[in-house]
Amino acid sequence: MGFIRILIELSLICMNPPRMSCLLAVWLAVVLSGIQAVDRSNFKTCIQSSFCKRMRDVVPGHSPYRALLETLELSNTRLTLQLINDNNKVRLLLELYRLQGNMTRLKINELKPLRPRFEVPDVLIADPPTEPLSLVSQDEGGVVLSLGADARHLVVSARPFRLDIVEGPHVLLSVNSRGLLAFEHQRPRKDTGIGQLTYSVCLYPCLWCDKEEDQADMWEETFKSHTDSKPNGPTAISMDFSLPGVEHVYGIPEHAENLRLKTTDGHDPYRLYNLDVFQYELYNPMALYGSVPVLLSHSTQRTMGIFWLNAAETWVDISSKAAENTDSVQAPSKVAQTDVRWISESGIIDVFIMLGPKPTDVFAQYASLTGTQSFPPLFALGYHQCRWNYKDQEDVRSVDQGFDDHDIPYDFIWLDIEHADGKRYFTWDPAHFSQPREMLQGLVDKRRKMVAIVDPHIKVDSGYRVHKEIRSKNLYVKNKDGGDYEGWCWPGTSGYPDFTNPEMRSWWASMFAYDQYEGSMENLYIWNDMNEPSVFNGPEVTMHKDALHGSWEHRDIHNLYGLYVQMATADGLIQRSGGVERPFVLARAFFAGSQRYGAVWTGDNAAEWSHLKISIPMCLSLGLVGISFCGADVGGFFKSPSSELLVRWYQTGAYQPFFRAHAHLDTPRREPWLFGPENTALIREAVRQRYALLPYWYLLFYKAHGTGQPVMRPLWVEYPEDVTTFTIDDEYLLGRDLLVHPVTDEGSKEVTVYLPGTGGVWYDAFTFQRHEGGQNLYVPVTMSSIPVFQRGGSIIPRKNRIRRSSSCMEKDPYTLYVALSPQGTAEGELYIDDGHTFNYEQKKQFVHRRFIFADSTLSSSNISPDSQFSTASWVERVLILGAHKPSSVTLKTSGQSPFDFDEATSVLTVHKPGVNAGADWTLLFQCRNPLSIVL
Amino acid sequence: MQHNVNWLQALLVLSLSVTLGWTVEVQRPRGVPLTKRQFYDEAKPFTCLDGSRTIPFDRVNDDYCDCKDGSDEPGTAACPNGSFHCTNAGYRPTFIPSSRINDGICDCCDGTDEYNSGASCQNTCKELGRKEREALQKLAEITKEGFLLKQQLIEEAKKGQQEKQSRLSELQDSRKGHEDKVEALRTVKETAEQPEKEAKERHLKAWEEHKAALRLEKEKAKMAEVFLELDDNADGFVDVSELQTHQELDPDGDGTLTDTEAQGLLGGAHKVDSTEFMNMWSNMKEKYVSEVCPPTPSSYDSSHDEQKDSTSDKDQERDLDKDPDSVYPEDDLDEDAAGEDDEDDDDDDDHQVSLLFCIATPFIQPHHIFLSQQYICVCVYQRQYKIFMYTLSTVSSVCERERWCLLCNAALLPFSFRALEKEISFDFGPSSEFAYLYSQCYELTTNEYIYRLCPFNRVSQKPKYGGSETSLGSWGSWSGPEDNKYSVMKYEHGMGCWQGPNRSTTVKLTCGKETAVVSTSEPSRCEYLMEFTTPAVCLEPPNIDTQVHDEF
């Protein structure tokens, strides 16, 4: 939900004094009603953000920083070394760590800061374990340290300061090679008199220094009507990284941008600053709701990652060039190179360099630092029906009934802000939702769930318990003068709980207890919107940077706020069940580590084909940086979709991790059955495809949770040496085995699908037609579905008995889709647990099977022998795609199984093996001619 | 309509099943309705009901789907497109999708769909049946009474229709009568006004002459002033040198008034006296700039005044010629009425009796004027360059009064006529049973708003505690499904919504004894739904006693 909604709220203010608000509302209505897309003037460009401008003005090649080698200290776990800025003689302290799992951490802080600088807490899951660094050589030019195997070294050059990570003759990554390291040390304010000394130090005739001291906006800056008091003065940091041999970089979400990042020469850098952007524009570097400061580089040789752990406003410049090949042993030649410059407003430089070398290694490395995707309850992977707003309990009941009447499955119905009493979250509107438990029980009876919104802005109202308690506990964010910070949001004047405070989070979590959150029940889950935080009357629609979180400025923690909100809410849902049930929390703002707390979505998109298209790279980018549980509002939030767009969006959403339809308050109703019987049937089919694949989705999330591998993957992740895949973002993989190419153009009659993997094969998921890998395939499309292919060599379990919710399907049998490779083999997995508790983790109660088809034998074996779980599910059918007709099929334990063979499609269907899904079993396929069994 | 028939059948089934104690269980595979029992013969292989294949009978309900049509698994969830038959003894038998078998949710009231899910389902059929019978009986009563009321409505509508028709022909007659009377009056009036007209013309002529004389006087005075001004040496003559002090008189515009040129202006003479100057003045007056400045309004020469006079005269004349409609917009009249007036206007113009329009008092709609007979006619008449407002009550002479009323009526007739025609042409249902709703309004008050439905006219919403009314739409059309067109009314083009469509309202009509708005809602932004009960949609209750039901 976007900023524009303020109009409706403000018009209510009109009824009461003060008059000014009324006038303002009218003014806003006039000004905003004409806006069709994002109003760029509401958001800063780099030039308008003074630190970004200052840092970007630093030119390459003149680094004033020098490493003082005599200060080098090497312990078992780290190396420290002082750096000096030769222009102002300010010293910095460099710390270097060699981390387990092929990572290097680099920290730079002021040696003697006036005040401590902010170091981001609560993002790393633990202190990353280190490995010893050893000194290889040292001279006056620098030192060389060993990073372990593969002749991997860390070269520290002293003058100017520079770091190179090399492997044999290859430079993998260089730091400050362009001399863009900049660190604005804290200083007393010049005009206070105390600052005179510092000032005189800076009278050295040097270009860089003069710039630093002379620039305006260092101690105060104004954007539009908002003045940022900046009591600590300039504190920005900047650092450059060079990636020789790299042409493709990815990540640093959230941007409405292609998967592969563009160079930012000549225009603004990519911005990371969590903002509530009304009607965002596509294909530009503007900041959006969330930030993950992780950039991935990829080439056929190697995949690496740079994790810039900083929660302040951050800008990332990307440029590329053909550079001299610096490999010492080879003759000079030109190679591609990508240079990346990070700029942040405050905090310290704290960088994790993840050295890969494979994509899966980088995912595992990043997961080892910030954790993996939380394992959602199975039903959260079903379909979610949302709208701003279902009006009352009767509306909820009739929409619920509508799904049954039209035989469309769904698991969650959602309530937006209107459900609460005057936007006082944790309450219910007494007129329209007077009996919430009755309503929730109605859903329990259908084995369905509900999500209610709980936003992190709290109505300032002395009669509202939540407000009263937060105020009395003194847990609100403070303004620069020490009073409670207040801003406008949905409820009108609101306070913002200081979620950075553990006491606040713990109190918030306690609010979700069934006896605290009145009317809540076990099947009520939570949505945290507006957690950037959104402040309608704040600078750039967010909180003033000089607001205070304890001793830290909002400036320091901004991008982290949203993560804390979701963290506290997820904790609350876990606690209310006594630690038994897995939570489900959706949030709009996020940061590195948010994957541990639930799902995110791409915010307030629009009912336009371009927004459907961009949902793919937006979620792919999030998946690359750990956040797998991603989705876009199906149908588009703003505006009203044509029935064709809506159907295509359902077909796409069914194959994206978080599958929720949502719509703006002012749009016509769009429940799936409102577009005529044909479209209803198409949407029903799309949702049913989702439900059939839930076992596969669940497995992928289980594995994402265990290993950090993304659920929704760019093709290059699985085909890292196929250059063709490096820029593809109109199709993607789910896990390794399903390739999805959504139809995102109006009136499409065909799409071209790139099938990767030369020498491999792919099977159309609907017709089972077999296609060679390594080709562009021209696929005619109708409205009935989007192209989906199963990889030859894979086995995917489905549940083909689609019921009205995922819970209803719990005990249903599986059908195994065995897609044979050209070698006649296939492999797959199945994961089963109770679907909603932590028992899988705490009590090892789960089933994890491996299916292997080889040598005309399909067998199921236990991957995790120490686990225990009994499932009612069984195997009702096995489909062998790309098979030859056998003479008999025998289940080892019980004899012959009936089967069908379809000559036209080469699909062998084994009827009702009937074995329990958790059991060991083997199916033998016998052939008259034993030499050509299934090939 | 279909729906109503269904419940009647249901009622019949229910009554029978209860009265006959219909509880005999016939052996057949689970989920098969009695009507299809014969296809499931244990002794024979089973052929899918679509004929697609034949399987051994032990594969019926074996929890594996063999038939494309799902017919081999009537009692399991194995087929995606199957259906399960709930007997629901004591209530209505029904089919549910196979996917609801053993899904943990009780769908059949007899609980037979959950035979293996662990869900404990109560048999609620008897209770449901009882409730439904009560409800149906109540509904039947309502329908019965409602249908009687409907018959009355139809009768009334018939009468009303006849009345309207006869009124229409009356109107047509009286229109003719009016026209004749107006014509007669016109002749009388013309005759009576002839002397007045002539007098007026005479007066006009005299006035023109008088004005011309006045103009001449003014000119003379002006000229005399100028002469004195030019005659610098006060010798009683204006000479060339004196004239040359006024370079603006330079005829060739080169900036210098030469001797020759000045002499030319003075008619070739070196100097002229005041009488001669009068003749020359006309050559100079356009350019002459007085030395006395600035000129005050009072010293403006008469030509200005004249021009002003003539303009205003012209304006007034033009007003007379003008199409009266364009001078005075017809605020309160139907568009229809405007065209009808043309004929009259032409006549009126000829006689300079311009009846511009008649307006009713603002609170009475045009189509009420004739029907209610409760209007005050205000006629606007243009006469002697002025507009006079006449109302019937202020016209003094009986003769005048009669004349104005006639004229007004003549003007009003066309749209009274139209309104009636419009009403007669409305689609009030197959037997005009909805005619009684015309020109009525019905209200429903909710927590926040008062909703008002004026059938065939408009729907509106007004805040309960003050605030202006919002239009939720004007009469659009009947828009029920094809087989039941008169079950839904659509009102469209209400007030626009911010960033949204214009408001519109769907009115669903259901059978009821009362005519009333029973509920309102806004299912989608700015799309309202109103439920409205009326006897006019009550269907004839079929005679239950004579019907025999196939299924038994």
Coordinates of N, CA and C in Angstrom, one line a residue, chain A residues 725-835:
Chain A
T725 N 23.1 -17.8 -20.8 CA 22.2 -17.7 -19.7 C 22.4 -16.5 -18.8
F726 N 23.6 -15.8 -19.0 CA 24.0 -14.8 -18.0 C 23.0 -13.6 -17.9
T727 N 22.3 -13.4 -19.0 CA 21.5 -12.2 -19.0 C 20.0 -12.6 -19.1
I728 N 19.7 -13.8 -19.0 CA 18.3 -14.3 -19.2 C 17.5 -13.9 -17.9
D729 N 16.5 -13.2 -18.0 CA 15.6 -12.9 -16.9 C 14.1 -12.9 -17.2
D730 N 13.8 -13.6 -18.4 CA 12.4 -13.8 -18.7 C 12.0 -15.2 -18.4
E731 N 12.9 -16.0 -18.0 CA 12.6 -17.4 -17.6 C 13.5 -17.7 -16.5
Y732 N 13.2 -18.8 -15.8 CA 14.0 -19.1 -14.6 C 13.8 -20.6 -14.2
L733 N 14.6 -21.0 -13.2 CA 14.4 -22.4 -12.7 C 13.8 -22.4 -11.4
L734 N 13.0 -23.4 -11.1 CA 12.6 -23.7 -9.7 C 13.4 -24.9 -9.3
G735 N 14.3 -24.6 -8.3 CA 15.2 -25.7 -8.0 C 16.1 -25.9 -9.2
R736 N 16.4 -27.1 -9.4 CA 17.2 -27.4 -10.7 C 16.3 -27.9 -11.8
D737 N 15.1 -28.4 -11.4 CA 14.4 -29.3 -12.3 C 13.3 -28.8 -13.1
L738 N 12.8 -27.6 -12.7 CA 11.7 -27.0 -13.5 C 12.1 -25.7 -14.1
L739 N 11.9 -25.6 -15.4 CA 12.2 -24.4 -16.1 C 10.9 -23.7 -16.4
V740 N 10.7 -22.4 -16.1 CA 9.4 -21.7 -16.3 C 9.7 -20.5 -17.1
H741 N 8.8 -20.4 -18.1 CA 8.9 -19.2 -19.0 C 7.5 -18.5 -19.0
P742 N 7.3 -17.6 -18.1 CA 6.0 -16.9 -18.0 C 5.7 -16.2 -19.3
V743 N 4.5 -16.0 -19.6 CA 4.1 -15.2 -20.8 C 3.7 -13.8 -20.3
T744 N 4.5 -12.9 -20.7 CA 4.4 -11.5 -20.1 C 4.1 -10.5 -21.1
D745 N 3.6 -10.9 -22.3 CA 3.2 -9.9 -23.3 C 1.8 -10.1 -23.7
E746 N 1.1 -9.0 -23.9 CA -0.3 -9.1 -24.3 C -0.5 -9.7 -25.6
G747 N -1.4 -10.6 -25.7 CA -1.7 -11.2 -27.0 C -0.7 -12.2 -27.5
S748 N 0.2 -12.7 -26.7 CA 1.3 -13.6 -27.1 C 0.7 -14.8 -27.8
K749 N 1.3 -15.2 -28.9 CA 0.9 -16.4 -29.6 C 2.1 -17.4 -29.5
E750 N 3.3 -16.9 -29.1 CA 4.4 -17.8 -29.0 C 5.4 -17.1 -28.1
V751 N 6.3 -17.9 -27.5 CA 7.5 -17.4 -26.8 C 8.7 -18.2 -27.3
T752 N 9.8 -17.6 -27.1 CA 11.0 -18.4 -27.4 C 11.7 -18.7 -26.0
V753 N 11.8 -20.0 -25.8 CA 12.4 -20.5 -24.5 C 13.8 -21.0 -24.8
Y754 N 14.7 -20.5 -24.0 CA 16.0 -21.1 -24.0 C 16.1 -22.3 -23.1
L755 N 16.4 -23.4 -23.7 CA 16.6 -24.7 -22.9 C 18.0 -24.9 -22.7
P756 N 18.6 -24.7 -21.5 CA 20.0 -24.8 -21.3 C 20.5 -26.3 -21.3
G757 N 21.7 -26.5 -21.2 CA 22.3 -27.8 -21.0 C 22.4 -28.6 -22.3
T758 N 23.4 -28.3 -23.1 CA 23.7 -29.1 -24.3 C 24.0 -30.5 -23.9
G759 N 23.3 -31.4 -24.6 CA 23.5 -32.8 -24.3 C 22.4 -33.3 -23.4
G760 N 21.6 -32.4 -22.8 CA 20.6 -32.9 -21.9 C 19.2 -32.7 -22.6
V761 N 18.2 -33.1 -22.0 CA 16.8 -33.0 -22.5 C 15.9 -32.3 -21.5
W762 N 14.8 -31.8 -22.1 CA 13.7 -31.2 -21.2 C 12.4 -31.8 -21.7
Y763 N 11.5 -32.0 -20.8 CA 10.2 -32.4 -21.1 C 9.1 -31.4 -20.8
D764 N 8.3 -31.1 -21.8 CA 7.1 -30.2 -21.6 C 6.3 -30.8 -20.4
A765 N 6.1 -29.9 -19.4 CA 5.4 -30.4 -18.2 C 4.0 -30.8 -18.4
F766 N 3.4 -30.4 -19.6 CA 2.0 -30.7 -19.8 C 1.8 -31.8 -20.9
T767 N 2.6 -31.6 -22.0 CA 2.4 -32.6 -23.1 C 3.4 -33.7 -23.0
F768 N 4.5 -33.6 -22.2 CA 5.6 -34.5 -22.0 C 6.4 -34.7 -23.2
Q769 N 6.3 -33.7 -24.1 CA 7.1 -33.7 -25.3 C 8.5 -33.5 -24.9
R770 N 9.4 -34.2 -25.6 CA 10.8 -34.1 -25.2 C 11.6 -33.2 -26.2
H771 N 12.4 -32.3 -25.6 CA 13.2 -31.3 -26.4 C 14.7 -31.4 -26.0
E772 N 15.5 -31.2 -26.9 CA 17.0 -31.2 -26.7 C 17.4 -29.9 -25.9
G773 N 18.3 -30.0 -25.0 CA 18.9 -28.9 -24.3 C 19.8 -28.1 -25.2
G774 N 20.2 -26.9 -24.8 CA 21.2 -26.1 -25.5 C 20.6 -25.5 -26.8
Q775 N 19.3 -25.1 -26.7 CA 18.7 -24.5 -27.9 C 17.6 -23.5 -27.5
N776 N 17.4 -22.6 -28.5 CA 16.2 -21.7 -28.3 C 15.0 -22.4 -28.9
L777 N 14.0 -22.6 -28.1 CA 12.9 -23.4 -28.6 C 11.7 -22.4 -28.8
Y778 N 11.1 -22.5 -30.0 CA 10.0 -21.7 -30.3 C 8.7 -22.4 -29.8
V779 N 8.0 -21.9 -28.9 CA 6.9 -22.6 -28.3 C 5.6 -21.8 -28.5
P780 N 4.7 -22.3 -29.3 CA 3.4 -21.7 -29.4 C 2.6 -21.7 -28.1
V781 N 2.0 -20.6 -27.7 CA 1.2 -20.6 -26.5 C -0.2 -20.2 -26.7
T782 N -1.1 -20.8 -25.9 CA -2.5 -20.4 -25.8 C -2.7 -19.9 -24.5
M783 N -4.0 -19.5 -24.2 CA -4.2 -18.9 -22.9 C -4.2 -20.0 -21.8
S784 N -4.2 -21.3 -22.2 CA -4.4 -22.3 -21.2 C -3.2 -22.5 -20.2
S785 N -2.0 -22.2 -20.6 CA -0.9 -22.3 -19.6 C 0.3 -21.6 -20.2
I786 N 1.3 -21.5 -19.3 CA 2.6 -20.9 -19.7 C 3.6 -22.1 -19.9
P787 N 4.6 -21.9 -20.7 CA 5.6 -23.0 -20.9 C 6.3 -23.4 -19.6
V788 N 6.3 -24.7 -19.2 CA 7.0 -25.2 -18.1 C 7.7 -26.5 -18.6
F789 N 8.9 -26.7 -18.2 CA 9.6 -27.9 -18.6 C 10.3 -28.6 -17.4
Q790 N 10.3 -29.9 -17.5 CA 11.0 -30.7 -16.5 C 12.3 -31.2 -17.0
R791 N 13.3 -31.0 -16.3 CA 14.6 -31.5 -16.7 C 14.8 -33.0 -16.8
G792 N 15.3 -33.4 -18.0 CA 15.5 -34.8 -18.1 C 16.6 -35.2 -17.1
G793 N 16.3 -36.3 -16.3 CA 17.2 -36.7 -15.3 C 16.7 -36.4 -13.9
S794 N 15.5 -35.8 -13.9 CA 14.9 -35.4 -12.6 C 13.7 -36.2 -12.2
I795 N 13.4 -36.3 -11.0 CA 12.1 -36.9 -10.5 C 11.4 -35.9 -9.6
I796 N 10.2 -35.6 -10.0 CA 9.4 -34.6 -9.2 C 8.2 -35.2 -8.7
P797 N 8.0 -35.1 -7.4 CA 6.7 -35.6 -6.8 C 5.6 -34.6 -6.9
R798 N 4.4 -35.0 -7.2 CA 3.3 -34.1 -7.2 C 2.1 -34.8 -6.5
K799 N 1.2 -33.9 -6.1 CA -0.1 -34.5 -5.5 C -1.2 -34.0 -6.5
N800 N -1.7 -34.9 -7.2 CA -2.7 -34.6 -8.3 C -4.1 -34.5 -7.8
R801 N -4.4 -34.8 -6.5 CA -5.7 -34.7 -6.0 C -5.8 -33.3 -5.4
I802 N -6.3 -32.3 -6.2 CA -6.4 -31.0 -5.7 C -7.6 -30.8 -4.8
R803 N -7.4 -30.3 -3.6 CA -8.5 -30.1 -2.8 C -8.6 -28.6 -2.4
R804 N -9.5 -28.3 -1.5 CA -9.8 -26.8 -1.3 C -8.7 -26.1 -0.5
S805 N -7.8 -26.8 0.1 CA -6.7 -26.1 0.8 C -5.6 -27.2 0.9
S806 N -4.4 -26.7 1.1 CA -3.2 -27.6 1.2 C -3.4 -28.6 2.4
S807 N -4.0 -28.1 3.4 CA -4.2 -28.9 4.6 C -5.0 -30.1 4.3
C808 N -6.0 -29.9 3.4 CA -6.9 -31.0 3.0 C -6.2 -32.0 2.2
M809 N -5.1 -31.7 1.7 CA -4.3 -32.6 0.8 C -3.2 -33.4 1.6
E810 N -3.2 -33.2 2.9 CA -2.1 -33.7 3.6 C -1.8 -35.2 3.4
K811 N -2.9 -35.9 3.5 CA -2.7 -37.4 3.5 C -2.8 -38.0 2.1
D812 N -2.9 -37.1 1.1 CA -3.1 -37.6 -0.3 C -1.9 -38.3 -0.8
P813 N -2.1 -39.1 -1.8 CA -1.0 -39.9 -2.4 C -0.2 -39.0 -3.4
Y814 N 1.0 -39.5 -3.7 CA 1.9 -38.8 -4.7 C 1.9 -39.5 -6.0
T815 N 2.1 -38.6 -7.0 CA 2.5 -39.1 -8.3 C 3.9 -38.7 -8.6
L816 N 4.7 -39.7 -9.0 CA 6.1 -39.3 -9.3 C 6.3 -39.1 -10.8
Y817 N 6.9 -38.0 -11.2 CA 7.1 -37.7 -12.6 C 8.6 -38.0 -12.8
V818 N 8.9 -39.1 -13.4 CA 10.3 -39.5 -13.6 C 10.7 -39.1 -15.1
A819 N 11.5 -38.0 -15.2 CA 11.9 -37.5 -16.5 C 13.3 -38.1 -16.8
L820 N 13.3 -39.0 -17.8 CA 14.6 -39.7 -18.0 C 15.6 -38.8 -18.8
S821 N 16.9 -38.9 -18.3 CA 17.9 -38.2 -19.1 C 18.2 -39.0 -20.3
P822 N 19.0 -38.5 -21.2 CA 19.4 -39.3 -22.4 C 20.1 -40.6 -22.0
Q823 N 20.6 -40.6 -20.8 CA 21.3 -41.9 -20.4 C 20.3 -42.8 -19.7
G824 N 19.1 -42.4 -19.6 CA 18.1 -43.3 -19.0 C 18.1 -43.3 -17.5
T825 N 18.5 -42.2 -17.0 CA 18.6 -42.1 -15.5 C 17.8 -40.9 -15.0
A826 N 17.5 -40.9 -13.7 CA 16.8 -39.8 -13.1 C 17.0 -39.9 -11.6
E827 N 16.8 -38.7 -11.0 CA 17.0 -38.7 -9.6 C 16.2 -37.5 -9.0
G828 N 15.6 -37.8 -7.8 CA 14.8 -36.7 -7.2 C 14.7 -37.0 -5.7
E829 N 14.0 -36.1 -5.0 CA 13.8 -36.2 -3.6 C 12.4 -35.9 -3.2
L830 N 12.1 -36.3 -2.0 CA 10.8 -36.0 -1.5 C 10.9 -35.7 0.0
Y831 N 10.3 -34.7 0.5 CA 10.4 -34.3 1.9 C 9.0 -34.2 2.4
I832 N 8.7 -34.8 3.6 CA 7.4 -34.8 4.2 C 7.6 -34.6 5.7
D833 N 6.8 -33.7 6.2 CA 6.7 -33.6 7.7 C 5.3 -33.2 8.1
D834 N 5.1 -32.7 9.3 CA 3.7 -32.4 9.7 C 3.2 -31.1 9.0
G835 N 4.1 -30.4 8.4 CA 3.8 -29.2 7.6 C 3.7 -27.9 8.4

